[in-house]
PDB file of C-alpha atoms in Angstrom:
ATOM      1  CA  UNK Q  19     246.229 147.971 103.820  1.00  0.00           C
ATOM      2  CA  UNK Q  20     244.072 146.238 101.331  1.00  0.00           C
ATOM      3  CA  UNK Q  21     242.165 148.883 100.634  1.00  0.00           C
ATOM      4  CA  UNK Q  22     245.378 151.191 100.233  1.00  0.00           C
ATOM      5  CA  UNK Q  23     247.078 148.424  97.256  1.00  0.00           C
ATOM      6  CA  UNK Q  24     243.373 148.708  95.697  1.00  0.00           C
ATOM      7  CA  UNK Q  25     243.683 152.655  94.922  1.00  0.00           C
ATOM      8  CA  UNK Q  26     247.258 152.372  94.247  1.00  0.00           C
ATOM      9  CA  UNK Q  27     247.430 150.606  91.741  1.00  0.00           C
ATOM     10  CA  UNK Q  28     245.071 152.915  90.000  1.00  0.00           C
ATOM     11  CA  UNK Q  29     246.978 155.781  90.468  1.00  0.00           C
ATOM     12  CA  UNK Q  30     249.089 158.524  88.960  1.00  0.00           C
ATOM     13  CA  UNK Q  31     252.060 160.198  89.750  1.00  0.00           C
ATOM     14  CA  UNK Q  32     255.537 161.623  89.227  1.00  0.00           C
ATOM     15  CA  UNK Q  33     257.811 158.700  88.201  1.00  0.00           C
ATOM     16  CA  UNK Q  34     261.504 158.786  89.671  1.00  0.00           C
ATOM     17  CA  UNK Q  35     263.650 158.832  87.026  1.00  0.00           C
ATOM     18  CA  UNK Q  36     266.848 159.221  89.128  1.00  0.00           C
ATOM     19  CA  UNK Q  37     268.396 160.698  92.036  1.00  0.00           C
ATOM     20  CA  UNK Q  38     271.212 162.958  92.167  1.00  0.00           C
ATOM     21  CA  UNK Q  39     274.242 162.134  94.746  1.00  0.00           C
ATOM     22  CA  UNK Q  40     273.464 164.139  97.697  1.00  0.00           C
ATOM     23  CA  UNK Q  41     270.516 165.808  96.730  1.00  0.00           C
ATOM     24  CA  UNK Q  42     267.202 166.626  99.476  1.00  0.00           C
ATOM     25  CA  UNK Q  43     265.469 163.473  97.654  1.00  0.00           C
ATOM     26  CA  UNK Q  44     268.637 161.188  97.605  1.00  0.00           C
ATOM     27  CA  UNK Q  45     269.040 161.847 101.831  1.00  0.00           C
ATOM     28  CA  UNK Q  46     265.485 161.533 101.868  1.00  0.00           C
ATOM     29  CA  UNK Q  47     266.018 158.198 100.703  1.00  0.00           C
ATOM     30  CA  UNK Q  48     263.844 158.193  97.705  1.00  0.00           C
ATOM     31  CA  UNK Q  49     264.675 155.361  95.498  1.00  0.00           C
ATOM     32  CA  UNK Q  50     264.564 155.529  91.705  1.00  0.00           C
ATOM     33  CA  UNK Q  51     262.559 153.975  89.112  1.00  0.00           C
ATOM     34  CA  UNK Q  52     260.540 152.418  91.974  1.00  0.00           C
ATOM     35  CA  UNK Q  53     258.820 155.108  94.115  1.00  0.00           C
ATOM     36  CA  UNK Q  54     256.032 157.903  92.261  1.00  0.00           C
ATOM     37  CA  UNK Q  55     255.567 161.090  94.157  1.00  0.00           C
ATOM     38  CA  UNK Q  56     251.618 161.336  94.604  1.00  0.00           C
ATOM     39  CA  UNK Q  57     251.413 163.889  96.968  1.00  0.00           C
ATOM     40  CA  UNK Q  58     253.279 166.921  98.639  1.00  0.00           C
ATOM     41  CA  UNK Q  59     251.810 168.528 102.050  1.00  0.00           C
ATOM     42  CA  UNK Q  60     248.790 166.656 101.968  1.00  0.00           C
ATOM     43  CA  UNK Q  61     247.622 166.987  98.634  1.00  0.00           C
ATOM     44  CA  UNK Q  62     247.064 164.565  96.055  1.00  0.00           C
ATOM     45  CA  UNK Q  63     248.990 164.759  92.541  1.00  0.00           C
ATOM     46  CA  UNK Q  64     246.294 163.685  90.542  1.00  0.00           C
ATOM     47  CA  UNK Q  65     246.963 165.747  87.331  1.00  0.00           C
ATOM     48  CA  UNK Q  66     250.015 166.744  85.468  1.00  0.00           C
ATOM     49  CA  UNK Q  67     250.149 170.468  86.249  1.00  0.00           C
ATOM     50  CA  UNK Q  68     252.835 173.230  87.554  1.00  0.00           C
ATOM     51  CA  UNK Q  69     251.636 172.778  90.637  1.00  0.00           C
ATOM     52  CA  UNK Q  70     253.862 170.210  92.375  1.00  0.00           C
ATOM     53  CA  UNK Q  71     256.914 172.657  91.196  1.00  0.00           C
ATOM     54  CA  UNK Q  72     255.086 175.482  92.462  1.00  0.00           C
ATOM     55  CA  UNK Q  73     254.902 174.102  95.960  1.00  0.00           C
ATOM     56  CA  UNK Q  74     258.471 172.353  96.065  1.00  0.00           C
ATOM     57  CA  UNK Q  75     259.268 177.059  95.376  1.00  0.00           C
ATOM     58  CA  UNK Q  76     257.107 177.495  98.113  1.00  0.00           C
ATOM     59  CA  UNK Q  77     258.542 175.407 100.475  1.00  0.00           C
ATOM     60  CA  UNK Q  78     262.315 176.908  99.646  1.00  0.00           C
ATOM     61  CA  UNK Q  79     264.632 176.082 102.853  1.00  0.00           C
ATOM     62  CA  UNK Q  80     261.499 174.655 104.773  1.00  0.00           C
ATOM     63  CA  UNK Q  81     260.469 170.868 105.310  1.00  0.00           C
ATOM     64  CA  UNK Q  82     257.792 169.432 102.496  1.00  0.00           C
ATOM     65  CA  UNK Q  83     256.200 166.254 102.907  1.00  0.00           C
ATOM     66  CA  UNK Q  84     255.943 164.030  99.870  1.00  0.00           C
ATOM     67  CA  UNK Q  85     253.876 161.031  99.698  1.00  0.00           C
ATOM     68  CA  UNK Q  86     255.573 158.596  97.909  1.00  0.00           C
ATOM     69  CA  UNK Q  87     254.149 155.279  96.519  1.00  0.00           C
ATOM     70  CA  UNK Q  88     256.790 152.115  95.930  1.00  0.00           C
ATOM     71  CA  UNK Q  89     256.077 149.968  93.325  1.00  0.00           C
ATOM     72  CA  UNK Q  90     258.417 147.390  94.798  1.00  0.00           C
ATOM     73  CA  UNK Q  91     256.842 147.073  98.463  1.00  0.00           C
ATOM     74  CA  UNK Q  92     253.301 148.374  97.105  1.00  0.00           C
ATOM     75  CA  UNK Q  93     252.680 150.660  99.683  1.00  0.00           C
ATOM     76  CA  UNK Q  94     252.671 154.231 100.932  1.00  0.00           C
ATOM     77  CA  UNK Q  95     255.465 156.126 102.975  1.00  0.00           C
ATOM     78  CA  UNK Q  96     255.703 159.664 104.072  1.00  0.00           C
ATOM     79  CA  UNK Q  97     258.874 161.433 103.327  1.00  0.00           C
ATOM     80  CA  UNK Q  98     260.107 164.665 104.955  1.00  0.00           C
ATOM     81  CA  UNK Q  99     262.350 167.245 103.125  1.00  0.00           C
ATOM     82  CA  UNK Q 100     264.068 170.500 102.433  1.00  0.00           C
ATOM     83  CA  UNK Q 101     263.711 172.148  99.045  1.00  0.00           C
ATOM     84  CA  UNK Q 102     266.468 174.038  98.564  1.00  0.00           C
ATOM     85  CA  UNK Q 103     269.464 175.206  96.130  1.00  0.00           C
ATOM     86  CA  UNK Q 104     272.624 175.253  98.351  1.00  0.00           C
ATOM     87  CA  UNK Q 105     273.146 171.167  97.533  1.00  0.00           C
ATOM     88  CA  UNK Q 106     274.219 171.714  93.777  1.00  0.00           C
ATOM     89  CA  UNK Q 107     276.106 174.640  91.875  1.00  0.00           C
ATOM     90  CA  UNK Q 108     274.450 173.444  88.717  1.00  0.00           C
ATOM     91  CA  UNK Q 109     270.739 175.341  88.746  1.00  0.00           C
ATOM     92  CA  UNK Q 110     269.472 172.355  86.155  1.00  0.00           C
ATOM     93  CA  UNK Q 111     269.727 169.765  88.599  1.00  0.00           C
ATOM     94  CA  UNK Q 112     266.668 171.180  90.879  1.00  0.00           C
ATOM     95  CA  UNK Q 113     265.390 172.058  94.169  1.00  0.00           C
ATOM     96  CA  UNK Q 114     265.097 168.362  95.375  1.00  0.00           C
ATOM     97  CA  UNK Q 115     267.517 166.606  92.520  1.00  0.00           C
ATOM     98  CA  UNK Q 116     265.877 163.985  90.764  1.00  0.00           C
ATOM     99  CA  UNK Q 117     264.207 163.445  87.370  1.00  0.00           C
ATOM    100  CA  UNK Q 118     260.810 162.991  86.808  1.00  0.00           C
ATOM    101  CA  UNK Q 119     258.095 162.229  84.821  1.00  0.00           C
ATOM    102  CA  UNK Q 120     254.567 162.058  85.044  1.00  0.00           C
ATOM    103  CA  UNK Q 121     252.259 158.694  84.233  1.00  0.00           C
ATOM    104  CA  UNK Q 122     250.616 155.992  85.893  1.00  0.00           C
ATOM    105  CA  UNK Q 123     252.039 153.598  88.055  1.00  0.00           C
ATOM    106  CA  UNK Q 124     249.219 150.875  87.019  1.00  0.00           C
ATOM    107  CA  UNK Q 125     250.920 147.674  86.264  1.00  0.00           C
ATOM    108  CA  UNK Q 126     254.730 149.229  86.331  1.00  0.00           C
ATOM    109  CA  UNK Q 127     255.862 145.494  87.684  1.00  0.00           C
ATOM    110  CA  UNK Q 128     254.591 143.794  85.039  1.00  0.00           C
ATOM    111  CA  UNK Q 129     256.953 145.637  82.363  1.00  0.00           C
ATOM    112  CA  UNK Q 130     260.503 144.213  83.370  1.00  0.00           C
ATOM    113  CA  UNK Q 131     262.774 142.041  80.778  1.00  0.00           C
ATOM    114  CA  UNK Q 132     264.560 139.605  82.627  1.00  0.00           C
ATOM    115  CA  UNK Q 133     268.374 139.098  80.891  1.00  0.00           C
ATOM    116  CA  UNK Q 134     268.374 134.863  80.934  1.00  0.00           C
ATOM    117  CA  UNK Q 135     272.026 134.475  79.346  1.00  0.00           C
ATOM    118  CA  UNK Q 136     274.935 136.248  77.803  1.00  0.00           C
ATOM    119  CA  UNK Q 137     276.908 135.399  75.036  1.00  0.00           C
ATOM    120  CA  UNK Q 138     280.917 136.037  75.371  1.00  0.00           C
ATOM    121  CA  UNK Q 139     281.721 139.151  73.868  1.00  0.00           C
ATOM    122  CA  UNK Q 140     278.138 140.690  72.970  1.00  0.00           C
ATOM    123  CA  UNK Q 141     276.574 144.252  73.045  1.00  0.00           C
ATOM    124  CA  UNK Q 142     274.887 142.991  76.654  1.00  0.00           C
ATOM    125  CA  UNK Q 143     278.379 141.879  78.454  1.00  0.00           C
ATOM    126  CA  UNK Q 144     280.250 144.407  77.552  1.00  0.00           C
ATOM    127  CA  UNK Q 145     277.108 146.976  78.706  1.00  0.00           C
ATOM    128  CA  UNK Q 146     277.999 144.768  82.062  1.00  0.00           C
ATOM    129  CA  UNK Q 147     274.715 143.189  82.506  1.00  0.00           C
ATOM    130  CA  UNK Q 148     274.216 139.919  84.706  1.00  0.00           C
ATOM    131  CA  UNK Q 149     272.751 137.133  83.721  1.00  0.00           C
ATOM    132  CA  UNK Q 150     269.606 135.987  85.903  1.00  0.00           C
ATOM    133  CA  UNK Q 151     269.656 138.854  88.346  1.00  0.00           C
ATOM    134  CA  UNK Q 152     269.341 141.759  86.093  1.00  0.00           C
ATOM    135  CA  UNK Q 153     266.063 143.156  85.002  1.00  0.00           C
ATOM    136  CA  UNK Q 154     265.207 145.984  82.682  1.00  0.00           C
ATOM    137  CA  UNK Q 155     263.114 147.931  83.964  1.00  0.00           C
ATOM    138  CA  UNK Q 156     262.713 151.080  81.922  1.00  0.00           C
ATOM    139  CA  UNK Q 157     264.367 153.793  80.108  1.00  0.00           C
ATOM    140  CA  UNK Q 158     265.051 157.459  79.142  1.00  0.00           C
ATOM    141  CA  UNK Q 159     263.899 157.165  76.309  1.00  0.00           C
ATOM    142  CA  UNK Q 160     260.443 156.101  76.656  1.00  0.00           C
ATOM    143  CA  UNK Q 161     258.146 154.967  78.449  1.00  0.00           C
ATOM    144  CA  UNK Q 162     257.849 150.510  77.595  1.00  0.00           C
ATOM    145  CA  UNK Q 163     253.838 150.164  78.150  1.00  0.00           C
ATOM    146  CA  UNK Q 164     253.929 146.235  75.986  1.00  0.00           C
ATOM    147  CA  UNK Q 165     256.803 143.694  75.602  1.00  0.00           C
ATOM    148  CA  UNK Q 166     256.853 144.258  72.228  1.00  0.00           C
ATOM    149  CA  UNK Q 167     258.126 148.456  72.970  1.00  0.00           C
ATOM    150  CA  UNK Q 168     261.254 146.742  74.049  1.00  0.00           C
ATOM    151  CA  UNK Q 169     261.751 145.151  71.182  1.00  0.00           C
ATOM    152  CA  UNK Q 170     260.648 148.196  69.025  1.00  0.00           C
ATOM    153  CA  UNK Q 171     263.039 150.285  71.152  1.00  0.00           C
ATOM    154  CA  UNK Q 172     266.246 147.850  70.157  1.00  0.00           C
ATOM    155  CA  UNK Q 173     265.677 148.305  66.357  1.00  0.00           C
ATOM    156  CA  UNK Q 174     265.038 151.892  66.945  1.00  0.00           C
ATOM    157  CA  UNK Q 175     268.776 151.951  68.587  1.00  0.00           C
ATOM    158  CA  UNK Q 176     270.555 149.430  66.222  1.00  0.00           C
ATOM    159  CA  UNK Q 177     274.287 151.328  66.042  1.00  0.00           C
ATOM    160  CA  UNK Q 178     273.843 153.831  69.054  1.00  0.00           C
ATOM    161  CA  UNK Q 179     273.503 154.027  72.533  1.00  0.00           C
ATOM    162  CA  UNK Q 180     270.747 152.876  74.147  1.00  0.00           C
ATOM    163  CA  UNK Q 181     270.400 153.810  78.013  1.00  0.00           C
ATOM    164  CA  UNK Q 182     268.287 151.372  80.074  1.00  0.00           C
ATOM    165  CA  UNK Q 183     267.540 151.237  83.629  1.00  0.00           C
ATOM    166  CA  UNK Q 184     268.469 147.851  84.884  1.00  0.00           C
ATOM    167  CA  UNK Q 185     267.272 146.457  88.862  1.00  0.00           C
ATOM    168  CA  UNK Q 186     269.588 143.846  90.006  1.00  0.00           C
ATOM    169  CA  UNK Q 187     267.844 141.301  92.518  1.00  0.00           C
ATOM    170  CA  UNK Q 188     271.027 139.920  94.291  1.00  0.00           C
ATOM    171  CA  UNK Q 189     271.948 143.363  95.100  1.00  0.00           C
ATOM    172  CA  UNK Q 190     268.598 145.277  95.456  1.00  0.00           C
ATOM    173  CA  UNK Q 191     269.653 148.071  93.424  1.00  0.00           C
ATOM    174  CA  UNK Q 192     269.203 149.859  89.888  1.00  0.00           C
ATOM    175  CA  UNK Q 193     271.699 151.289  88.004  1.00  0.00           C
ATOM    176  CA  UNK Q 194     272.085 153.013  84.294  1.00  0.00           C
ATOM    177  CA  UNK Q 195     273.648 150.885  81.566  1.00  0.00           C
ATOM    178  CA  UNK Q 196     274.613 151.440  78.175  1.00  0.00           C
ATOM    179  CA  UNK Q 197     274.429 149.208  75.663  1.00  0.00           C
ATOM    180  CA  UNK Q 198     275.168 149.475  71.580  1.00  0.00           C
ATOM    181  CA  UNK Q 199     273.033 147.199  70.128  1.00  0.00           C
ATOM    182  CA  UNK Q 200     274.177 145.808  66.210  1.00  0.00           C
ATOM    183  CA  UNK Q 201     274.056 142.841  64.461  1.00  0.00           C
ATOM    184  CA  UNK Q 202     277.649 142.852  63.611  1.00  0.00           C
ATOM    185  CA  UNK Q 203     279.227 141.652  66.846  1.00  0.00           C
ATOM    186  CA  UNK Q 204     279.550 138.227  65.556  1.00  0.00           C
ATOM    187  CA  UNK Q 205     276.826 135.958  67.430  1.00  0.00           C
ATOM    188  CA  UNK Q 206     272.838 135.769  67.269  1.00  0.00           C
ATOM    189  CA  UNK Q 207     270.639 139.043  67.471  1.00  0.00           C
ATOM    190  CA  UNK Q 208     271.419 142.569  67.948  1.00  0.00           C
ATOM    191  CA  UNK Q 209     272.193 142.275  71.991  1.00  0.00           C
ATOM    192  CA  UNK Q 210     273.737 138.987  72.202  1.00  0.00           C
ATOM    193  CA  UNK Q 211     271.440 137.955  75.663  1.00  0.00           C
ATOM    194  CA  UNK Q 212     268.173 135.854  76.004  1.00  0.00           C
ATOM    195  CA  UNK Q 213     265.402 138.298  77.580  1.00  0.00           C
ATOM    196  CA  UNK Q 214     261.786 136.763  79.289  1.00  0.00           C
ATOM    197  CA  UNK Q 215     259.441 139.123  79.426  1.00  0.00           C
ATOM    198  CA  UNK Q 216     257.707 139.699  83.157  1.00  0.00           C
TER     199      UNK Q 216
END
């Protein structure tokens, strides 16, 4: 087990963006934002290449096995499933349905921004978050390496809408929110919310 947490948190893989309703990977039970594919049929995903969409084609109405690492129980599982298109009419949402991307998983737990408080009618409660239980944890839009690409990402969003992927600890779950952030909603700073970083 020790030995296992050692190499993973070294490692590569495809990051779970999200999972479509229904989908091979949602039954599955692959969780978003959390678990990285790293493997599929015993092989290890160790560059960025066709080659995991090559074998999820390959494997077309049969059973794959993914290994999948989770960044919230730091550990490895094996998951079983069918590739397959009969689950969606839309061809863009996949053989498996869910969005990925590529990178390492190396200190992915260390990048949250907790929300601390919420001023009455800011950008942050009317996106709906919750004070003390929510976390950002990522977003669509890129990929937050520092505490300061947070920040950077705010400014960069000032007026539009910014998507972020928020984990809620009383609830165990992530969820999408949007948020507008300005600096004309009438209180302090462009989200209205106190954010700790890690």
């Amino acid at each position: 087990m020790g030995g296992t947490q050692s190499t993973a948190a070294k490692g590569n893989g495809y990051h779970i963006l999200r999972v479509q309703e229904n989908s091979p990977a949602h039954t599955a039970g692959i969780e978003p934002f959390f678990d990285y594919i790293v493997g599929i049929n015993g092989i290890q995903l160790n560059i960025d290449s066709p080659f995991f969409q090559e074998q999820l084609s390959q494997y077309i109405g049969k059973e794959a096995i993914l290994l999948i690492y989770s960044t919230k129980e730091q550990e490895f599982r094996e998951v079983k499933l069918i590739p397959n298109r009969d689950w969606t009419s839309n061809p863009q949402d996949g053989l498996i349905g869910c969005s990925i991307r590529y990178c390492s998983y190396e200190s992915i737990n260390e990048h949250v921004w907790h929300i601390l408080d919420l001023a009455p009618d800011s950008p942050a409660e009317m996106a709906g978050l919750v004070p003390l239980t929510d976390y950002v944890i990522g977003t669509p839009h890129a990929t937050l390496r520092s505490e300061t690409d947070f920040y950077d990402l705010i400014e960069e969003y000032l007026g539009k809408s910014l998507r972020l992927y928020v984990y809620n600890a009383d609830y165990d779950v992530c969820r999408e929110v949007i948020i507008v952030p300005n600096r004309e909603w009438g209180g302090e700073g462009s989200l209205g919310c106190g954010v700790g970083y890690g």
